[in-house]
mmCIF file of C-alpha atoms in Angstrom:
data_model
loop_
_atom_site.group_PDB
_atom_site.id
_atom_site.type_symbol
_atom_site.label_atom_id
_atom_site.label_comp_id
_atom_site.label_asym_id
_atom_site.label_seq_id
_atom_site.Cartn_x
_atom_site.Cartn_y
_atom_site.Cartn_z
ATOM 1 C CA MET F 198 22.250 87.441 144.723
ATOM 2 C CA ARG F 199 24.391 87.810 141.617
ATOM 3 C CA LYS F 200 27.597 85.751 141.521
ATOM 4 C CA ALA F 201 30.477 85.610 139.054
ATOM 5 C CA LEU F 202 33.592 83.480 138.731
ATOM 6 C CA CYS F 203 36.402 85.061 136.690
ATOM 7 C CA VAL F 204 39.311 82.803 135.734
ATOM 8 C CA GLY F 205 42.527 83.809 133.997
ATOM 9 C CA ILE F 206 45.357 81.335 133.349
ATOM 10 C CA ASP F 207 48.669 82.665 132.026
ATOM 11 C CA SER F 208 50.948 80.089 133.600
ATOM 12 C CA TYR F 209 51.152 76.471 132.364
ATOM 13 C CA GLU F 210 53.453 73.633 133.328
ATOM 14 C CA ASN F 211 53.754 71.732 130.031
ATOM 15 C CA ILE F 212 52.469 74.046 127.293
ATOM 16 C CA ASN F 213 53.253 77.616 126.283
ATOM 17 C CA ASP F 214 52.422 80.330 128.784
ATOM 18 C CA LEU F 215 50.018 83.116 127.850
ATOM 19 C CA HIS F 216 50.382 86.795 128.718
ATOM 20 C CA GLY F 217 46.976 88.509 128.723
ATOM 21 C CA CYS F 218 44.567 86.134 130.431
ATOM 22 C CA VAL F 219 45.122 87.304 133.999
ATOM 23 C CA ASN F 220 44.773 90.905 132.842
ATOM 24 C CA ASP F 221 41.511 89.919 131.171
ATOM 25 C CA ALA F 222 40.105 88.207 134.245
ATOM 26 C CA ASN F 223 40.913 91.237 136.385
ATOM 27 C CA SER F 224 39.318 93.592 133.859
ATOM 28 C CA VAL F 225 36.112 91.559 133.685
ATOM 29 C CA LYS F 226 35.991 91.337 137.485
ATOM 30 C CA ALA F 227 36.250 95.121 137.764
ATOM 31 C CA ALA F 228 33.521 95.655 135.159
ATOM 32 C CA LEU F 229 31.099 93.180 136.754
ATOM 33 C CA GLU F 230 31.700 93.970 140.412
ATOM 34 C CA ARG F 231 30.153 97.446 140.453
ATOM 35 C CA ASN F 232 27.535 99.296 138.442
ATOM 36 C CA GLY F 233 28.218 102.678 136.879
ATOM 37 C CA ASP F 234 27.021 104.485 140.012
ATOM 38 C CA GLY F 235 29.296 102.452 142.276
ATOM 39 C CA THR F 236 26.616 100.183 143.720
ATOM 40 C CA LEU F 237 27.438 96.491 144.144
ATOM 41 C CA ASN F 238 26.523 94.417 141.098
ATOM 42 C CA PHE F 239 28.162 90.960 141.292
ATOM 43 C CA ASN F 240 29.858 89.117 144.117
ATOM 44 C CA VAL F 241 32.960 88.079 142.153
ATOM 45 C CA LYS F 242 35.462 85.310 142.852
ATOM 46 C CA LEU F 243 38.765 85.727 141.004
ATOM 47 C CA MET F 244 41.100 82.829 140.152
ATOM 48 C CA CYS F 245 44.388 83.662 138.430
ATOM 49 C CA ALA F 246 47.441 81.584 137.524
ATOM 50 C CA THR F 247 50.410 83.922 137.198
ATOM 51 C CA SER F 248 53.243 81.530 138.098
ATOM 52 C CA GLU F 249 54.001 78.023 139.279
ATOM 53 C CA LYS F 250 52.950 79.024 142.802
ATOM 54 C CA SER F 251 49.445 79.933 141.623
ATOM 55 C CA TYR F 252 48.779 77.088 139.160
ATOM 56 C CA ILE F 253 45.079 76.287 138.730
ATOM 57 C CA SER F 254 44.424 72.567 138.419
ATOM 58 C CA ARG F 255 41.465 70.842 136.815
ATOM 59 C CA ASN F 256 40.151 69.960 140.267
ATOM 60 C CA ASP F 257 40.486 73.571 141.428
ATOM 61 C CA LEU F 258 38.541 74.851 138.441
ATOM 62 C CA ARG F 259 35.953 72.085 138.534
ATOM 63 C CA ASP F 260 35.230 72.697 142.231
ATOM 64 C CA ALA F 261 34.890 76.454 141.717
ATOM 65 C CA VAL F 262 32.520 76.012 138.759
ATOM 66 C CA GLU F 263 30.432 73.524 140.714
ATOM 67 C CA GLU F 264 30.212 75.946 143.642
ATOM 68 C CA LEU F 265 29.208 78.825 141.350
ATOM 69 C CA PHE F 266 26.331 77.043 139.672
ATOM 70 C CA LYS F 267 24.866 75.173 142.637
ATOM 71 C CA SER F 268 23.721 78.395 144.324
ATOM 72 C CA GLU F 269 20.163 79.691 144.039
ATOM 73 C CA THR F 270 21.072 83.028 142.471
ATOM 74 C CA GLU F 271 19.369 85.519 140.200
ATOM 75 C CA ILE F 272 22.295 85.123 137.829
ATOM 76 C CA SER F 273 25.587 83.226 137.819
ATOM 77 C CA VAL F 274 28.327 84.233 135.371
ATOM 78 C CA PHE F 275 31.372 82.134 134.497
ATOM 79 C CA TYR F 276 34.208 83.877 132.638
ATOM 80 C CA TYR F 277 37.311 82.007 131.456
ATOM 81 C CA SER F 278 40.421 83.266 129.670
ATOM 82 C CA GLY F 279 43.190 80.819 128.866
ATOM 83 C CA HIS F 280 44.163 78.027 126.502
ATOM 84 C CA GLY F 281 41.377 75.975 124.969
ATOM 85 C CA SER F 282 41.753 72.608 123.259
ATOM 86 C CA ILE F 283 39.663 70.248 121.196
ATOM 87 C CA ASP F 284 39.593 66.589 120.154
ATOM 88 C CA GLU F 285 37.191 64.329 118.278
ATOM 89 C CA ILE F 286 34.591 64.212 121.057
ATOM 90 C CA GLY F 287 34.650 67.662 122.593
ATOM 91 C CA GLY F 288 36.383 70.763 123.861
ATOM 92 C CA TYR F 289 38.334 71.575 127.020
ATOM 93 C CA LEU F 290 39.403 74.542 129.147
ATOM 94 C CA CYS F 291 43.099 73.966 129.731
ATOM 95 C CA THR F 292 44.209 74.148 133.341
ATOM 96 C CA SER F 293 47.804 74.684 134.392
ATOM 97 C CA GLU F 294 48.902 71.011 134.528
ATOM 98 C CA VAL F 295 47.641 69.825 131.113
ATOM 99 C CA SER F 296 49.978 68.108 128.678
ATOM 100 C CA ARG F 297 47.522 66.798 126.044
ATOM 101 C CA PRO F 298 44.336 68.150 124.371
ATOM 102 C CA ASP F 299 41.820 66.011 126.282
ATOM 103 C CA GLU F 300 42.903 67.222 129.717
ATOM 104 C CA GLY F 301 41.593 70.153 131.715
ATOM 105 C CA LEU F 302 37.929 70.875 132.389
ATOM 106 C CA SER F 303 35.757 69.432 129.639
ATOM 107 C CA LEU F 304 33.017 71.621 128.212
ATOM 108 C CA ASN F 305 30.682 68.686 128.800
ATOM 109 C CA ASP F 306 31.393 68.808 132.547
ATOM 110 C CA LEU F 307 30.959 72.563 132.521
ATOM 111 C CA MET F 308 27.571 72.314 130.822
ATOM 112 C CA GLY F 309 26.614 69.499 133.210
ATOM 113 C CA PHE F 310 26.949 71.891 136.151
ATOM 114 C CA VAL F 311 25.030 74.534 134.213
ATOM 115 C CA ALA F 312 22.244 72.059 133.391
ATOM 116 C CA GLN F 313 21.770 71.215 137.060
ATOM 117 C CA SER F 314 22.123 74.803 138.278
ATOM 118 C CA LYS F 315 19.496 76.386 140.509
ATOM 119 C CA ALA F 316 20.417 79.849 139.220
ATOM 120 C CA GLN F 317 17.642 81.616 137.337
ATOM 121 C CA ASN F 318 20.103 82.760 134.672
ATOM 122 C CA LYS F 319 23.393 81.153 133.686
ATOM 123 C CA VAL F 320 25.896 83.060 131.530
ATOM 124 C CA ILE F 321 29.107 81.442 130.254
ATOM 125 C CA ILE F 322 31.748 83.669 128.633
ATOM 126 C CA LEU F 323 34.786 81.945 127.121
ATOM 127 C CA ASP F 324 37.823 83.710 125.661
ATOM 128 C CA SER F 325 39.798 80.685 124.501
ATOM 129 C CA CYS F 326 40.612 78.896 121.287
ATOM 130 C CA PHE F 327 37.851 76.661 119.872
ATOM 131 C CA SER F 328 35.414 77.958 122.533
ATOM 132 C CA GLY F 329 32.560 78.150 120.033
ATOM 133 C CA LYS F 330 32.265 74.380 120.264
ATOM 134 C CA VAL F 331 30.447 74.681 123.596
ATOM 135 C CA GLY F 332 26.777 73.793 123.238
ATOM 136 C CA ASN F 333 27.179 71.983 119.912
ATOM 137 C CA LEU F 334 25.024 68.949 119.190
ATOM 138 C CA VAL F 335 26.947 65.783 119.943
ATOM 139 C CA GLU F 336 25.968 62.568 121.631
ATOM 140 C CA MET F 337 26.572 63.917 125.114
ATOM 141 C CA PRO F 338 23.489 64.978 127.117
ATOM 142 C CA ASN F 339 25.102 67.812 129.062
ATOM 143 C CA TYR F 340 27.023 69.182 126.140
ATOM 144 C CA SER F 341 24.264 69.245 123.564
ATOM 145 C CA VAL F 342 21.389 70.834 125.473
ATOM 146 C CA LEU F 343 21.057 74.478 126.444
ATOM 147 C CA HIS F 344 18.668 74.378 129.352
ATOM 148 C CA ASN F 345 16.313 77.307 129.914
ATOM 149 C CA GLY F 346 18.000 80.428 131.234
ATOM 150 C CA THR F 347 21.376 79.636 129.664
ATOM 151 C CA THR F 348 23.464 82.018 127.543
ATOM 152 C CA LEU F 349 26.837 81.248 125.942
ATOM 153 C CA LEU F 350 29.261 83.867 124.645
ATOM 154 C CA ALA F 351 32.483 82.671 123.037
ATOM 155 C CA ALA F 352 35.426 84.456 121.461
ATOM 156 C CA CYS F 353 35.554 82.351 118.311
ATOM 157 C CA GLY F 354 34.148 79.404 116.412
ATOM 158 C CA GLU F 355 34.963 75.771 117.147
ATOM 159 C CA LYS F 356 37.788 75.738 114.585
ATOM 160 C CA GLU F 357 39.169 79.210 115.263
ATOM 161 C CA TYR F 358 41.862 80.633 117.528
ATOM 162 C CA ALA F 359 41.274 83.427 120.031
ATOM 163 C CA THR F 360 43.727 86.318 119.667
ATOM 164 C CA GLU F 361 45.646 88.603 122.045
ATOM 165 C CA GLU F 362 46.732 92.187 121.509
ATOM 166 C CA ASN F 363 48.486 94.673 123.812
ATOM 167 C CA GLY F 364 48.369 92.375 126.809
ATOM 168 C CA HIS F 365 44.656 91.554 126.550
ATOM 169 C CA GLY F 366 42.468 89.214 124.551
ATOM 170 C CA VAL F 367 40.877 91.060 121.625
ATOM 171 C CA TYR F 368 37.494 89.574 122.505
ATOM 172 C CA THR F 369 37.706 90.465 126.187
ATOM 173 C CA SER F 370 38.830 94.028 125.458
ATOM 174 C CA LEU F 371 35.618 94.517 123.475
ATOM 175 C CA LEU F 372 33.608 92.696 126.143
ATOM 176 C CA VAL F 373 34.840 95.133 128.785
ATOM 177 C CA GLU F 374 34.118 98.129 126.537
ATOM 178 C CA ALA F 375 30.603 96.791 126.059
ATOM 179 C CA LEU F 376 30.078 96.349 129.813
ATOM 180 C CA TYR F 377 31.253 99.880 130.560
ATOM 181 C CA GLY F 378 28.561 101.323 128.319
ATOM 182 C CA GLY F 379 29.416 100.552 124.709
ATOM 183 C CA ALA F 380 26.519 98.108 124.509
ATOM 184 C CA MET F 381 24.043 99.744 126.891
ATOM 185 C CA ASN F 382 20.488 100.671 125.973
ATOM 186 C CA LEU F 383 18.843 103.991 126.825
ATOM 187 C CA LEU F 384 18.164 102.749 130.348
ATOM 188 C CA GLY F 385 21.875 102.044 130.878
ATOM 189 C CA ASP F 386 21.467 98.254 130.899
ATOM 190 C CA VAL F 387 23.942 95.923 129.164
ATOM 191 C CA SER F 388 22.570 92.524 128.148
ATOM 192 C CA PRO F 389 24.423 89.473 126.773
ATOM 193 C CA GLY F 390 22.694 90.015 123.427
ATOM 194 C CA SER F 391 23.816 93.636 123.185
ATOM 195 C CA ILE F 392 27.361 92.581 124.132
ATOM 196 C CA TYR F 393 27.437 90.069 121.284
ATOM 197 C CA SER F 394 26.113 92.659 118.833
ATOM 198 C CA TYR F 395 28.703 95.229 119.971
ATOM 199 C CA ILE F 396 31.610 92.793 119.641
ATOM 200 C CA ASP F 397 30.438 91.411 116.298
ATOM 201 C CA ARG F 398 30.141 94.919 114.805
ATOM 202 C CA SER F 399 33.541 95.924 116.174
ATOM 203 C CA LEU F 400 35.509 93.066 114.615
ATOM 204 C CA GLY F 401 36.811 93.139 111.067
ATOM 205 C CA GLY F 402 35.889 90.589 108.445
ATOM 206 C CA TRP F 403 39.195 88.715 108.763
ATOM 207 C CA GLU F 404 39.058 88.289 112.539
ATOM 208 C CA PRO F 405 37.609 85.288 114.424
ATOM 209 C CA ARG F 406 33.840 85.556 114.689
ATOM 210 C CA PRO F 407 32.254 85.655 118.146
ATOM 211 C CA VAL F 408 29.615 83.082 119.037
ATOM 212 C CA PHE F 409 26.281 83.622 120.794
ATOM 213 C CA LYS F 410 23.931 80.829 121.834
ATOM 214 C CA ALA F 411 20.976 81.095 124.184
ATOM 215 C CA ASN F 412 17.851 79.453 125.509
ATOM 216 C CA ILE F 413 16.193 82.293 127.393
ATOM 217 C CA ASN F 414 12.825 83.942 127.912
ATOM 218 C CA GLY F 415 14.307 87.432 128.113
ATOM 219 C CA PHE F 416 17.632 89.209 128.395
ATOM 220 C CA VAL F 417 19.094 90.015 131.801
ATOM 221 C CA SER F 418 21.261 93.012 132.575
ATOM 222 C CA LEU F 419 24.906 92.239 133.334
ATOM 223 C CA ARG F 420 25.714 95.831 134.302
ATOM 224 C CA LYS F 421 23.829 99.074 134.907
ATOM 225 C CA ASN F 422 25.537 102.225 133.612
ATOM 226 C CA THR F 423 24.504 105.852 133.842
ATOM 227 C CA PRO F 424 21.852 106.210 131.117
ATOM 228 C CA PRO F 425 22.412 108.801 128.361
ATOM 229 C CA ILE F 426 19.059 110.413 129.211
ATOM 230 C CA SER F 427 17.074 110.520 132.421
ATOM 231 C CA ILE F 428 14.096 108.190 132.761
ATOM 232 C CA PHE F 429 11.935 111.262 133.466
ATOM 233 C CA GLU F 430 12.848 112.860 130.132
ATOM 234 C CA LEU F 431 12.505 109.592 128.239
ATOM 235 C CA GLN F 432 9.006 109.126 129.634
ATOM 236 C CA LYS F 433 7.997 112.496 128.173
ATOM 237 C CA ILE F 434 8.065 110.898 124.718
ATOM 238 C CA THR F 435 4.379 109.901 124.980
ATOM 239 C CA GLU F 436 3.441 113.388 126.193
ATOM 240 C CA ILE F 437 5.128 115.109 123.259
ATOM 241 C CA PHE F 438 3.957 112.626 120.623
ATOM 242 C CA ALA F 439 0.273 111.722 120.958
ATOM 243 C CA SER F 440 0.879 108.619 118.842
ATOM 244 C CA LYS F 441 4.065 107.023 117.614
ATOM 245 C CA TYR F 442 3.208 108.030 114.033
ATOM 246 C CA ASP F 443 2.433 111.698 114.728
ATOM 247 C CA GLU F 444 4.619 114.571 113.604
ATOM 248 C CA TYR F 445 5.229 117.259 116.203
ATOM 249 C CA LYS F 446 4.754 120.752 114.755
ATOM 250 C CA LEU F 447 7.482 123.289 115.424
ATOM 251 C CA ASP F 448 7.839 127.046 115.062
ATOM 252 C CA PRO F 449 10.435 129.676 116.081
ATOM 253 C CA THR F 450 9.096 129.838 119.658
ATOM 254 C CA TYR F 451 10.767 126.472 120.273
ATOM 255 C CA GLU F 452 14.263 127.646 119.304
ATOM 256 C CA PRO F 453 16.050 129.945 121.816
ATOM 257 C CA ASP F 454 18.213 131.435 119.047
ATOM 258 C CA LYS F 455 15.770 133.437 116.932
ATOM 259 C CA HIS F 456 18.151 135.603 114.880
ATOM 260 C CA GLU F 457 16.869 134.001 111.623
ATOM 261 C CA ALA F 458 13.238 133.732 112.756
ATOM 262 C CA ASP F 459 10.229 135.636 111.426
ATOM 263 C CA ILE F 460 8.817 135.915 114.963
ATOM 264 C CA LYS F 461 10.660 136.768 118.180
ATOM 265 C CA GLU F 462 8.141 135.587 120.778
ATOM 266 C CA VAL F 463 9.693 133.748 123.742
ATOM 267 C CA ASN F 464 7.905 130.654 125.062
ATOM 268 C CA LYS F 465 9.781 128.970 127.892
ATOM 269 C CA GLU F 466 7.561 125.855 127.817
ATOM 270 C CA HIS F 467 8.249 125.370 124.101
ATOM 271 C CA GLU F 468 11.986 125.837 124.623
ATOM 272 C CA ASP F 469 12.007 123.161 127.344
ATOM 273 C CA ILE F 470 10.209 120.739 125.006
ATOM 274 C CA PHE F 471 12.676 121.574 122.240
ATOM 275 C CA SER F 472 15.600 120.870 124.588
ATOM 276 C CA THR F 473 14.175 117.399 125.218
ATOM 277 C CA LEU F 474 13.589 116.856 121.499
ATOM 278 C CA GLN F 475 17.220 117.759 120.806
ATOM 279 C CA LYS F 476 18.306 115.059 123.251
ATOM 280 C CA TYR F 477 16.034 112.601 121.453
ATOM 281 C CA VAL F 478 17.704 113.529 118.163
ATOM 282 C CA LYS F 479 21.170 112.761 119.571
ATOM 283 C CA LEU F 480 19.888 109.332 120.642
ATOM 284 C CA ASN F 481 18.312 108.603 117.242
ATOM 285 C CA LEU F 482 14.784 108.727 118.646
ATOM 286 C CA VAL F 483 13.638 111.755 116.632
ATOM 287 C CA VAL F 484 14.483 113.307 113.253
ATOM 288 C CA PRO F 485 13.441 116.660 111.737
ATOM 289 C CA VAL F 486 11.024 116.554 108.788
ATOM 290 C CA GLY F 487 11.963 118.508 105.678
ATOM 291 C CA GLU F 488 15.163 119.928 107.181
ATOM 292 C CA GLU F 489 18.599 118.569 107.988
ATOM 293 C CA HIS F 490 18.731 120.136 111.454
ATOM 294 C CA MET F 491 16.185 120.737 114.196
ATOM 295 C CA TYR F 492 17.145 124.411 114.333
ATOM 296 C CA TYR F 493 15.838 125.027 110.818
ATOM 297 C CA ALA F 494 12.825 122.790 111.387
ATOM 298 C CA ALA F 495 11.803 125.239 114.113
ATOM 299 C CA ILE F 496 12.816 128.424 112.295
ATOM 300 C CA HIS F 497 10.985 127.361 109.097
ATOM 301 C CA HIS F 498 7.809 126.132 110.848
ATOM 302 C CA LYS F 499 8.424 122.466 109.994
ATOM 303 C CA SER F 500 8.035 119.395 112.270
ATOM 304 C CA CYS F 501 9.801 116.360 113.668
ATOM 305 C CA LYS F 502 8.884 112.689 114.005
ATOM 306 C CA LEU F 503 9.913 109.534 115.799
ATOM 307 C CA THR F 504 12.419 107.167 114.232
ATOM 308 C CA THR F 505 11.789 103.424 114.309
ATOM 309 C CA GLN F 506 13.835 103.282 117.509
ATOM 310 C CA GLY F 507 11.855 106.217 118.857
ATOM 311 C CA GLN F 508 8.613 104.351 118.129
ATOM 312 C CA HIS F 509 10.005 101.344 120.016
ATOM 313 C CA TYR F 510 10.691 103.409 123.125
ATOM 314 C CA TRP F 511 7.329 105.194 122.737
ATOM 315 C CA ASN F 512 5.703 101.747 122.928
ATOM 316 C CA LEU F 513 7.713 100.831 126.041
ATOM 317 C CA VAL F 514 6.695 104.030 127.821
ATOM 318 C CA LYS F 515 3.077 103.650 126.732
ATOM 319 C CA LYS F 516 2.985 100.094 128.105
ATOM 320 C CA ASN F 517 4.486 101.396 131.367
ATOM 321 C CA THR F 518 7.479 99.090 131.071
ATOM 322 C CA ILE F 519 9.842 102.062 131.481
#
């Protein structure tokens, strides 16, 4: 089982309302709930505070977080968008009734539930001000230790403010883009690490920096998208290249368009291989040698070789991990 709790709080009783957090929670829910092919991915619970009638109290949030992390799941994901606060001893997720910085759900309580969780993998995603403080070393046992299988993603550092734009949090907009394929690998999988890398590269130098902290043995996939190349074609990489350092010799029989070629022989098997090689080129797995384009590498009897990324995937196929 894969479970997720998505929380968005726009409406507050004593502090300024926000305007994009509920939109964010709904967007993350939609991205997590189903994979790219429509199959069920996460069983998602959505909590949103849009008005006084739907206020989310500290007790409401605390109970929902406790319920999320006490289950024996493959992975449990907690996403929060709303006000965050900080004082001398820690950080807090502000619930609708708060009136001072040390109210709401403390990050220490949150990490206490995570520490005791029976879930194999725990992922916490926070789009709130000062959220990077979660997991910092302080004299609080829950707060300071990232137990095995725990990943933290936060919108900003412990002294920074999260930002909104066009009715959504800037961080969450990039998070959703990443989940829908911006951060997927060639198998279509999106991991927390690839999400962090995608968001970090997408932000300018003057914007709040995202935070990534983890104690894990390996990355888990948060969403499966349609891969940019079929597994069958990707597995051909070890058939075409005998070793990851080999160059693959080309000639005009590989290129269907032979109007500049010195030979006109048609070889359907070679053309099929060349079609696969062209897909590898688009995915930065292969580059032509001695020519700018694969067309001229074939026409001029040159070759092609694996890139560093291509060698990585060659290794994965060779080890039968793909």
